[in-house]
CSV table of C-alpha atoms in Angstrom, one decimal:
chain,number,residue,atom,x,y,z
M,1,MET,CA,112.8,55.3,270.1
M,2,ILE,CA,113.1,57.4,266.8
M,3,ARG,CA,116.0,58.6,267.4
M,4,ALA,CA,117.8,55.7,268.0
M,5,ALA,CA,116.0,54.2,264.3
M,6,LEU,CA,117.2,57.3,262.7
M,7,LEU,CA,120.9,56.9,264.6
M,8,SER,CA,120.8,53.0,263.3
M,9,LEU,CA,119.8,54.2,259.7
M,10,ALA,CA,122.9,56.7,259.7
M,11,LEU,CA,125.2,54.2,261.0
M,12,ALA,CA,123.9,51.9,258.5
M,13,ALA,CA,124.2,54.0,255.5
M,14,SER,CA,126.6,52.5,252.8
M,15,PRO,CA,130.1,54.0,252.1
M,16,ALA,CA,128.7,55.4,248.5
M,17,ALA,CA,125.4,56.7,251.0
M,18,ALA,CA,127.3,58.2,253.7
M,19,GLN,CA,129.6,60.0,250.8
M,20,GLN,CA,126.4,62.1,249.5
M,21,ALA,CA,124.6,63.7,252.8
M,22,ASP,CA,122.7,60.8,254.7
M,23,PRO,CA,119.6,61.6,255.1
M,24,ALA,CA,119.0,60.4,258.7
M,25,SER,CA,122.4,62.3,259.8
M,26,ILE,CA,120.2,65.3,257.4
M,27,ALA,CA,117.2,65.2,259.2
M,28,VAL,CA,118.1,64.6,262.8
M,29,GLU,CA,120.9,68.0,262.5
M,30,ALA,CA,117.2,69.7,261.0
M,31,ALA,CA,115.6,68.9,263.9
M,32,SER,CA,118.0,70.4,266.1
M,33,LEU,CA,118.0,73.5,264.6
M,34,LEU,CA,113.9,73.9,264.5
M,35,SER,CA,114.8,73.3,268.5
M,36,LYS,CA,116.4,75.8,269.1
M,37,ALA,CA,114.4,78.1,266.4
M,38,ALA,CA,111.9,77.2,268.7
M,39,ALA,CA,113.7,78.3,271.7
M,40,ALA,CA,114.9,81.7,270.1
M,41,LEU,CA,111.2,82.0,269.6
M,42,GLN,CA,110.5,82.0,273.3
M,43,GLU,CA,113.5,84.6,273.9
M,44,ALA,CA,113.3,87.1,271.3
M,45,GLU,CA,109.5,87.6,272.8
M,46,THR,CA,111.1,89.3,275.7
M,47,ARG,CA,114.4,91.1,273.6
M,48,ALA,CA,115.0,94.6,273.8
M,49,ASP,CA,116.0,94.4,269.8
M,50,ARG,CA,112.4,92.3,269.4
M,51,VAL,CA,112.5,93.2,265.6
M,52,GLU,CA,116.2,91.8,265.0
M,53,ALA,CA,115.8,88.8,266.8
M,54,LEU,CA,112.6,87.7,265.3
M,55,THR,CA,114.2,88.5,262.5
M,56,ARG,CA,116.9,86.3,263.4
M,57,THR,CA,114.5,83.9,264.3
M,58,VAL,CA,112.5,83.4,261.3
M,59,ARG,CA,116.1,83.0,259.2
M,60,ALA,CA,116.4,80.1,262.0
M,61,TYR,CA,113.5,77.9,260.7
M,62,GLU,CA,113.5,78.5,257.6
M,63,THR,CA,117.1,77.0,257.4
M,64,GLY,CA,115.6,73.9,259.7
M,65,LEU,CA,113.3,73.6,257.5
M,66,THR,CA,115.2,73.5,254.4
M,67,ALA,CA,117.4,71.2,255.7
M,68,LEU,CA,114.5,68.9,257.2
M,69,ARG,CA,112.7,68.9,253.3
M,70,THR,CA,116.1,68.1,252.0
M,71,GLY,CA,116.7,64.9,253.9
M,72,LEU,CA,113.2,63.9,253.7
M,73,ARG,CA,113.5,64.0,249.8
M,74,GLN,CA,116.8,62.1,249.6
M,75,ALA,CA,115.0,59.3,251.8
M,76,ALA,CA,111.7,59.2,249.2
M,77,ILE,CA,114.1,58.7,246.7
M,78,ARG,CA,116.3,56.8,248.3
M,79,GLU,CA,113.7,54.3,249.7
M,80,GLY,CA,112.3,54.4,245.8
M,81,ALA,CA,115.4,53.3,244.1
M,82,LEU,CA,115.4,50.1,246.9
M,83,ARG,CA,112.1,48.9,246.4
M,84,ALA,CA,112.8,49.0,242.2
M,85,THR,CA,115.8,47.2,242.8
M,86,LEU,CA,114.1,45.1,244.8
M,87,GLU,CA,111.1,44.5,242.3
M,88,ALA,CA,113.5,44.3,239.9
M,89,ARG,CA,115.0,41.4,240.9
M,90,GLU,CA,112.0,39.7,242.3
M,91,GLY,CA,112.2,36.6,240.7
M,92,GLU,CA,115.9,36.1,241.6
M,93,VAL,CA,115.1,37.0,245.1
M,94,SER,CA,112.1,34.7,245.0
M,95,ARG,CA,115.0,31.8,244.2
M,96,LEU,CA,117.4,32.7,246.5
M,97,LEU,CA,114.6,31.8,248.9
M,98,GLY,CA,113.3,28.8,248.2
M,99,VAL,CA,117.5,27.8,248.0
M,100,LEU,CA,117.8,28.8,251.4
M,101,SER,CA,114.7,27.4,252.3
M,102,THR,CA,115.4,24.2,251.1
M,103,MET,CA,119.0,24.0,252.9
M,104,GLU,CA,117.2,25.1,255.9
M,105,ARG,CA,114.7,22.5,256.0
M,106,SER,CA,117.0,19.3,254.8
M,107,PRO,CA,119.6,17.7,257.0
M,108,ALA,CA,122.9,18.1,256.7
M,109,PRO,CA,123.3,14.8,256.0
M,110,LEU,CA,121.1,15.0,253.5
M,111,LEU,CA,122.7,17.6,251.5
M,112,LEU,CA,126.2,15.9,251.5
M,113,LEU,CA,124.4,12.5,249.9
M,114,HIS,CA,125.3,11.9,246.4
M,115,PRO,CA,124.2,8.9,244.1
M,116,SER,CA,127.6,8.4,242.8
M,117,GLY,CA,129.6,7.6,246.0
M,118,PRO,CA,132.0,8.4,248.4
M,119,ALA,CA,134.0,10.9,246.0
M,120,GLY,CA,130.4,12.6,244.5
M,121,THR,CA,129.7,12.8,248.1
M,122,ALA,CA,132.8,15.0,248.3
M,123,ARG,CA,132.6,17.2,245.7
M,124,ALA,CA,128.9,18.1,246.2
M,125,ALA,CA,130.4,19.4,250.0
M,126,MET,CA,133.0,21.0,248.0
M,127,THR,CA,130.6,22.6,245.7
M,128,LEU,CA,127.9,23.8,248.9
M,129,SER,CA,130.8,24.9,250.5
M,130,ALA,CA,131.8,27.2,247.9
M,131,VAL,CA,127.9,28.3,246.9
M,132,THR,CA,126.8,29.0,250.2
M,133,PRO,CA,129.0,31.9,251.4
M,134,GLY,CA,127.3,33.6,248.0
M,135,LEU,CA,124.1,32.6,249.1
M,136,GLN,CA,124.7,34.1,252.4
M,137,ALA,CA,125.8,37.5,251.3
M,138,GLU,CA,123.1,37.5,249.2
M,139,ALA,CA,120.6,37.1,251.8
M,140,ALA,CA,122.8,39.2,254.3
M,141,ALA,CA,122.8,42.2,251.1
M,142,LEU,CA,118.7,41.5,250.7
M,143,ARG,CA,118.7,41.8,254.5
M,144,ASP,CA,120.3,44.6,254.8
M,145,GLN,CA,118.2,46.7,252.1
M,146,VAL,CA,114.7,45.3,253.4
M,147,GLU,CA,116.0,47.0,256.8
M,148,GLU,CA,116.8,50.3,255.6
M,149,ILE,CA,113.8,50.4,253.8
M,150,ALA,CA,112.5,49.8,257.1
M,151,LEU,CA,114.2,52.5,258.5
M,152,LEU,CA,113.4,54.9,256.3
M,153,ARG,CA,110.0,54.4,256.1
M,154,VAL,CA,109.9,55.2,260.1
M,155,LEU,CA,112.5,58.4,259.5
M,156,GLN,CA,109.8,60.1,257.2
M,157,GLU,CA,107.3,59.0,259.2
M,158,SER,CA,108.8,60.7,262.7
M,159,ALA,CA,109.7,63.6,260.6
M,160,ARG,CA,106.2,63.8,259.3
M,161,GLU,CA,105.6,65.2,263.2
M,162,THR,CA,109.0,67.9,263.2
M,163,LEU,CA,108.5,69.1,260.2
M,164,ALA,CA,104.4,70.4,260.9
M,165,ASP,CA,105.5,71.6,264.0
M,166,GLY,CA,108.5,73.5,262.3
M,167,LEU,CA,106.3,75.1,260.0
M,168,THR,CA,103.5,75.8,262.9
M,169,GLY,CA,106.8,77.7,264.5
M,170,ALA,CA,107.5,79.5,261.6
M,171,GLN,CA,104.6,81.0,260.8
M,172,GLU,CA,104.3,82.1,264.3
M,173,ALA,CA,107.9,83.7,264.5
M,174,ARG,CA,107.0,85.5,261.3
M,175,LEU,CA,103.8,86.7,263.3
M,176,ALA,CA,105.4,87.8,265.6
M,177,LEU,CA,107.8,89.5,263.7
M,178,THR,CA,105.3,91.1,261.4
M,179,ARG,CA,103.1,92.7,265.0
M,180,ALA,CA,106.9,94.2,266.2
M,181,ILE,CA,107.1,95.4,262.8
M,182,ASP,CA,103.9,97.5,263.5
M,183,GLU,CA,105.0,98.7,266.9
M,184,ARG,CA,108.4,99.7,265.8
M,185,THR,CA,108.5,103.8,266.1
M,186,ASP,CA,112.5,104.3,266.2
M,187,LEU,CA,113.5,103.6,262.3
M,188,PRO,CA,114.9,106.8,261.1
M,189,ARG,CA,113.8,108.7,258.1
M,190,ARG,CA,116.1,110.3,255.4
M,191,TYR,CA,112.9,112.7,253.8
M,192,VAL,CA,109.3,112.2,252.8
M,193,GLU,CA,108.2,111.1,249.0
M,194,ASP,CA,106.2,113.7,248.0
M,195,PRO,CA,102.4,112.0,247.6
M,196,ALA,CA,100.7,114.1,245.0
M,197,ARG,CA,104.3,114.0,242.6
M,198,LEU,CA,103.8,110.1,243.7
M,199,ARG,CA,100.4,109.1,242.7
M,200,GLU,CA,100.7,111.6,239.3
M,201,LEU,CA,103.7,109.1,238.9
M,202,LEU,CA,102.1,106.2,239.4
M,203,GLU,CA,99.0,107.0,237.0
M,204,THR,CA,101.2,108.0,234.2
M,205,SER,CA,103.5,104.9,234.6
M,206,ASP,CA,102.7,102.1,232.3
M,207,THR,CA,105.9,100.3,232.5
M,208,LEU,CA,108.2,99.5,235.8
M,209,ALA,CA,110.8,100.8,233.6
M,210,ALA,CA,109.1,104.4,233.2
M,211,PHE,CA,108.0,104.1,237.2
M,212,ALA,CA,111.4,103.5,238.0
M,213,SER,CA,112.9,106.2,236.0
M,214,GLY,CA,110.3,109.0,237.4
M,215,LEU,CA,111.1,107.8,240.6
M,216,SER,CA,115.1,108.4,240.4
M,217,ASP,CA,114.2,111.8,239.2
M,218,MET,CA,112.1,113.1,241.5
M,219,SER,CA,114.3,114.8,244.5
M,220,GLY,CA,115.1,113.4,248.0
M,221,ALA,CA,118.0,112.7,250.0
M,222,SER,CA,119.6,109.1,248.4
M,223,ALA,CA,121.5,106.8,250.2
M,224,PRO,CA,123.9,107.5,252.7
M,225,GLU,CA,127.4,108.0,251.0
M,226,ASN,CA,128.9,105.8,253.3
M,227,ALA,CA,126.5,102.8,252.5
M,228,GLY,CA,129.5,101.1,251.0
M,229,PHE,CA,127.0,99.3,248.2
M,230,GLU,CA,130.1,99.5,245.7
M,231,ALA,CA,132.6,97.7,247.4
M,232,SER,CA,130.3,95.0,248.0
M,233,LEU,CA,129.9,93.9,244.4
M,234,GLY,CA,129.8,90.0,244.7
M,235,THR,CA,129.5,89.8,248.0
M,236,LEU,CA,125.1,90.6,248.7
M,237,PRO,CA,123.3,88.3,249.5
M,238,LEU,CA,119.9,87.4,247.8
M,239,PRO,CA,117.1,88.9,250.1
M,240,GLY,CA,116.5,85.1,251.3
M,241,PRO,CA,117.4,81.9,250.4
M,242,ALA,CA,116.2,81.3,247.2
M,243,THR,CA,116.9,79.4,243.5
M,244,VAL,CA,117.7,81.8,240.3
M,245,ILE,CA,115.0,80.1,237.6
M,246,ARG,CA,115.4,83.0,235.1
M,247,ARG,CA,118.2,84.8,234.5
M,248,TYR,CA,118.8,88.5,233.1
M,249,ASN,CA,117.1,88.8,229.6
M,250,GLU,CA,116.6,85.2,229.7
M,251,PRO,CA,113.1,84.5,227.5
M,252,ASP,CA,110.5,82.9,229.3
M,253,ALA,CA,108.1,80.4,227.5
M,254,ALA,CA,105.9,83.6,226.0
M,255,GLY,CA,109.3,84.5,225.0
M,256,ILE,CA,109.3,87.6,227.3
M,257,ALA,CA,112.8,88.7,228.1
M,258,ARG,CA,113.1,91.4,231.8
M,259,PRO,CA,116.1,92.4,232.4
M,260,GLY,CA,116.4,91.1,236.1
M,261,LEU,CA,115.9,88.0,238.0
M,262,LEU,CA,113.6,86.0,238.5
M,263,LEU,CA,114.1,83.9,242.0
M,264,ALA,CA,111.8,80.6,243.5
M,265,LEU,CA,111.6,80.8,247.6
M,266,TYR,CA,109.5,78.9,249.7
M,267,PRO,CA,106.0,79.9,250.7
M,268,GLY,CA,106.2,82.8,253.7
M,269,THR,CA,110.2,83.0,253.2
M,270,LEU,CA,111.4,86.1,255.0
M,271,LEU,CA,112.7,89.3,252.8
M,272,THR,CA,115.8,90.9,254.3
M,273,ALA,CA,117.5,93.7,252.7
M,274,PRO,CA,120.9,92.6,250.8
M,275,ALA,CA,122.5,96.0,251.9
M,276,ALA,CA,121.6,99.1,253.6
M,277,ALA,CA,119.2,101.1,251.6
M,278,THR,CA,116.4,103.6,251.8
M,279,ILE,CA,113.0,102.9,251.1
M,280,ARG,CA,111.8,104.9,248.0
M,281,TYR,CA,108.3,103.0,247.2
M,282,THR,CA,106.4,100.6,248.9
M,283,GLY,CA,102.7,99.0,247.3
M,284,PRO,CA,101.4,97.9,244.6
M,285,LEU,CA,102.7,98.4,240.7
M,286,LEU,CA,101.4,97.5,237.4
M,287,ASP,CA,100.8,93.5,237.7
M,288,TYR,CA,103.7,93.3,239.3
M,289,GLY,CA,101.9,92.7,242.7
M,290,ASN,CA,103.7,94.6,245.8
M,291,VAL,CA,106.4,96.2,244.8
M,292,MET,CA,109.5,97.3,246.9
M,293,ILE,CA,112.2,99.8,245.5
M,294,LEU,CA,115.5,100.2,247.6
M,295,GLU,CA,118.3,102.9,246.9
M,296,PRO,CA,121.1,101.7,248.6
M,297,ALA,CA,123.4,104.4,246.4
M,298,PRO,CA,122.6,107.1,244.9
M,299,ASP,CA,121.7,107.0,241.2
M,300,THR,CA,121.0,103.4,242.1
M,301,LEU,CA,117.6,101.6,242.5
M,302,LEU,CA,117.1,97.4,243.6
M,303,VAL,CA,113.8,96.5,242.0
M,304,LEU,CA,111.9,93.6,244.3
M,305,ALA,CA,108.5,92.7,242.9
M,306,GLY,CA,105.6,90.1,243.4
M,307,ILE,CA,106.1,90.5,247.9
M,308,GLU,CA,102.9,90.0,249.8
M,309,THR,CA,103.4,91.4,252.5
M,310,VAL,CA,105.4,94.3,252.8
M,311,TYR,CA,107.3,96.4,256.0
M,312,GLY,CA,108.2,99.8,255.9
M,313,GLU,CA,107.3,102.9,254.4
M,314,PRO,CA,108.7,105.0,251.7
M,315,GLY,CA,111.4,107.1,252.9
M,316,GLN,CA,113.0,105.1,256.1
M,317,ILE,CA,116.4,103.8,256.5
M,318,VAL,CA,116.8,99.9,256.7
M,319,ALA,CA,120.3,98.5,258.1
M,320,ALA,CA,121.4,95.2,255.8
M,321,GLY,CA,119.6,92.0,257.2
M,322,ALA,CA,116.7,94.3,258.0
M,323,PRO,CA,112.9,92.8,257.4
M,324,LEU,CA,111.6,94.3,254.2
M,325,GLY,CA,108.4,91.8,254.2
M,326,LEU,CA,107.1,88.2,253.3
M,327,MET,CA,106.4,85.8,250.3
M,328,GLY,CA,103.0,84.5,249.8
M,329,GLY,CA,101.6,81.6,249.7
M,330,GLN,CA,100.2,78.6,251.6
M,331,THR,CA,103.0,77.5,254.2
M,332,LEU,CA,100.9,75.3,256.6
M,333,GLY,CA,99.9,73.4,253.4
M,334,THR,CA,100.1,69.5,252.5
M,335,THR,CA,104.0,69.5,252.4
M,336,ALA,CA,104.9,67.5,255.6
M,337,GLY,CA,101.7,64.6,254.5
M,338,GLU,CA,103.0,64.3,251.0
M,339,PHE,CA,106.6,63.6,252.0
M,340,ALA,CA,105.2,61.4,254.5
M,341,GLU,CA,103.8,59.3,252.2
M,342,GLY,CA,107.0,58.7,250.1
M,343,ALA,CA,106.1,61.3,247.5
M,344,ALA,CA,109.5,62.6,246.3
M,345,PRO,CA,109.0,66.2,244.6
M,346,GLU,CA,112.2,67.7,242.5
M,347,ALA,CA,114.5,69.7,244.3
M,348,GLY,CA,112.9,73.4,244.0
M,349,ALA,CA,109.4,72.0,242.9
M,350,ASP,CA,108.0,73.3,246.8
M,351,ARG,CA,109.1,77.1,246.0
M,352,SER,CA,106.5,77.8,244.7
M,353,GLU,CA,106.5,81.7,245.0
M,354,THR,CA,108.6,83.9,242.6
M,355,LEU,CA,110.1,87.2,243.5
M,356,TYR,CA,111.4,89.7,240.7
M,357,MET,CA,114.4,91.1,241.5
M,358,GLU,CA,116.2,93.8,239.4
M,359,LEU,CA,119.1,96.4,239.6
M,360,ARG,CA,119.0,100.3,238.2
M,361,GLN,CA,121.6,102.5,238.1
M,362,GLY,CA,121.0,106.0,236.3
M,363,GLU,CA,118.1,105.4,233.8
M,364,THR,CA,119.5,102.0,232.7
M,365,PRO,CA,119.1,98.4,234.0
M,366,VAL,CA,122.1,96.3,234.9
M,367,ASP,CA,122.6,92.5,235.2
M,368,PRO,CA,122.0,91.7,238.8
M,369,THR,CA,124.3,89.0,238.5
M,370,PRO,CA,128.2,89.8,239.4
M,371,TRP,CA,126.6,91.8,242.4
M,372,PHE,CA,125.2,88.9,244.5
M,373,ALA,CA,127.4,85.7,245.4
M,374,ALA,CA,124.5,83.0,245.6
M,375,THR,CA,123.5,83.7,241.9
M,376,LYS,CA,127.3,83.5,240.1
M,377,ASP,CA,126.8,79.7,239.6
M,378,GLY,CA,124.1,77.3,238.5
């Protein structure tokens, strides 16, 4: 019944609405993606490459949830617009309903009777025949709007369970991935940082720049020469599906500018390596929270700050797309309920977690924007 209602809404959408992605179509497709992700989660537990399979599963859940949020947001916005239109036309609608009600109750001969005689009656009939189609069209348009509101409400109510199940499934996939990484023993190592020197560097560094510069000066093998990092300029993916909310050297509300990008992500988002790299550091650093520093090429460092759960240890080599960690935040909050109640948060407003990303070549930070495909526009 729910699927039929969603399909009815998709078919009933106006051409203008169909040109912009129809919320019902988006929701149906998102539900399909989440269903496939749930099946993949069951299969991943039996795979030999569990970490890789679970990484794909978590990302599939995130894709489906993002699509479902988009569909629900558009449905809420569309319902709000329709209700506002009807409320603005309340007086006009009331008069229209009154006329239609009177016409339905009055016998046909009485409707055509005119006090001036046959000629007046003829003119009245002609006037009525000209007005009636317009009244019927208005009534049909009104009926379509009311029906669309009802179907949009069905969409939002039915998607509440789908969204909640998807959030639960995504959390199960993240926990399974964390367990699989904890059990992993085959990740290659390039070298191990000197613990004493690293501890001294942590204690003496009062800025991220000082720590990163000191880390660059520490001896140790770097990323493989064949990593191809330089050739990937302009094509690298972000560590996760994110929105750039502050660009390179763009000051914040307090006027502080940082030489990196600030990214907004959904709570619990899985972070993956944009390129093959050696892990140089993981752990807390100053006021940045948990930090991971990757070396994707000799004398090049990629700093990721603000991670809640970090995977991997210094010296390990990770492939492009390998899991690096998880963002924090409440992943099973009231999002589903808020959407079902008709709330329409602004796009990106529920991406409540932030990740700071800095790219350094030698001892100098450089603008990461040219390197990452998703940051060039907007």
